[in-house]
Amino acid sequence: QVQLVESGGGLVQAGDSLRLSCTASRRTFSNYAMGWFRQAPGKERDFVAAISGSSGSTSYADSVKGRFTISRDNAKITVYLQMNSLKPEDTAVYYCARGLPFSTSDSLQSPSGYAYWGQGTQVTVSS
């Protein structure tokens, strides 16, 4: 069983920045892709960003491209989501997740492409 613990959420104003962190419980972390998703009240869980385990290649939802950056530190078994120029529409619960084995860029954009999830951290952006 893998546990993922997110932190770093909070209440900020539009235009501010936040950095979310997600720390894993197992050191096989580096073998797997990691992703961030978000879910606003009454909406589906949407893909935000993903990073591969080996090459560190990244992908982003169009809505956050240029504003958010995903990164990972395998030595610290932690993945980060740097969020800049935040907008009210970024308000949601943010979840990190560990990808299934042999993930592809397509599979990582769907919740079904992930095996383990964190408990989520709330991000609220006021206008």
XYZ file of C-alpha atoms in Angstrom:
127
model
C 0.000 0.000 0.000
C 1.266 3.466 -0.893
C 0.283 6.532 1.072
C 0.394 10.000 -0.421
C 0.128 13.089 1.763
C -0.531 16.513 0.224
C 0.177 19.836 1.873
C 0.459 23.496 0.980
C -3.112 24.435 0.194
C -4.754 27.548 1.550
C -6.684 30.732 0.908
C -5.009 33.257 -1.380
C -5.969 36.199 -3.549
C -6.090 36.221 -7.315
C -2.604 36.656 -8.738
C -0.887 35.018 -5.775
C 1.189 31.842 -5.793
C 1.099 28.583 -3.867
C 3.264 25.484 -3.878
C 1.651 22.152 -3.168
C 3.700 19.185 -1.995
C 2.905 15.495 -2.046
C 5.100 13.061 -0.156
C 4.945 9.324 -0.759
C 5.454 6.551 1.756
C 7.580 4.244 -0.374
C 10.918 4.643 -2.054
C 9.762 2.962 -5.272
C 8.282 6.409 -5.937
C 10.870 7.177 -8.623
C 9.689 4.272 -10.789
C 6.250 5.773 -11.346
C 4.702 8.802 -12.947
C 2.915 11.191 -10.640
C 0.006 13.488 -11.319
C -2.057 16.286 -9.873
C -5.815 16.526 -10.305
C -8.383 18.945 -8.934
C -12.062 18.776 -8.139
C -14.375 21.712 -7.615
C -17.732 21.267 -5.829
C -20.239 19.502 -8.064
C -17.690 18.870 -10.799
C -15.620 15.950 -11.981
C -12.023 15.396 -10.985
C -9.937 17.080 -13.684
C -6.362 16.524 -14.789
C -3.939 19.318 -13.924
C -0.401 18.063 -14.533
C 1.727 14.928 -14.665
C 5.407 14.055 -14.561
C 7.056 10.824 -15.622
C 9.164 8.773 -13.249
C 12.188 8.285 -15.454
C 12.746 11.158 -17.848
C 10.843 13.727 -15.852
C 8.815 14.742 -18.876
C 5.759 16.799 -18.013
C 2.283 17.474 -19.346
C -0.321 20.053 -18.375
C -3.963 20.851 -18.817
C -4.453 23.782 -21.173
C -6.097 25.768 -18.380
C -2.904 25.828 -16.296
C -0.204 25.750 -18.951
C 2.272 28.568 -18.419
C 1.093 29.182 -14.843
C 1.642 25.850 -13.072
C 4.808 23.767 -12.903
C 5.051 20.165 -11.750
C 8.361 18.821 -10.482
C 9.642 15.967 -8.384
C 12.494 15.246 -5.994
C 12.978 11.484 -5.957
C 15.446 11.662 -3.071
C 12.722 13.282 -0.967
C 9.979 11.087 -2.513
C 8.023 14.261 -3.099
C 6.238 15.801 -6.053
C 5.448 19.507 -6.198
C 2.954 21.727 -7.967
C 4.034 25.351 -8.192
C 0.977 27.463 -8.945
C 1.472 31.050 -10.070
C -0.949 33.739 -11.195
C -3.793 31.959 -9.464
C -7.348 32.664 -10.573
C -10.670 32.183 -8.771
C -11.454 29.351 -11.187
C -8.457 27.448 -9.798
C -10.399 26.993 -6.550
C -10.737 23.262 -5.867
C -9.495 20.367 -3.810
C -6.172 19.294 -5.288
C -5.167 15.642 -5.258
C -1.883 13.988 -6.062
C -1.781 10.468 -7.403
C 0.710 7.782 -8.358
C 0.454 6.389 -11.846
C -0.102 2.777 -12.784
C 2.853 0.796 -14.118
C 3.711 1.517 -17.759
C 1.798 4.772 -17.836
C 1.462 6.649 -21.108
C 0.963 10.348 -21.675
C -2.671 9.642 -22.549
C -3.368 7.417 -19.556
C -1.914 9.985 -17.185
C -4.597 12.507 -18.139
C -7.386 10.333 -16.749
C -8.083 9.401 -13.111
C -8.255 5.771 -14.250
C -4.526 5.930 -14.986
C -3.634 6.136 -11.308
C -3.391 3.531 -8.580
C -3.079 5.576 -5.410
C -4.459 8.928 -4.309
C -3.820 11.387 -1.541
C -6.532 12.833 0.667
C -6.533 16.201 -1.072
C -5.702 19.759 -0.063
C -8.037 22.720 -0.465
C -6.990 25.672 -2.584
C -9.252 28.712 -2.494
C -8.551 31.769 -4.628
C -10.527 34.901 -3.859
C -11.132 37.620 -6.415
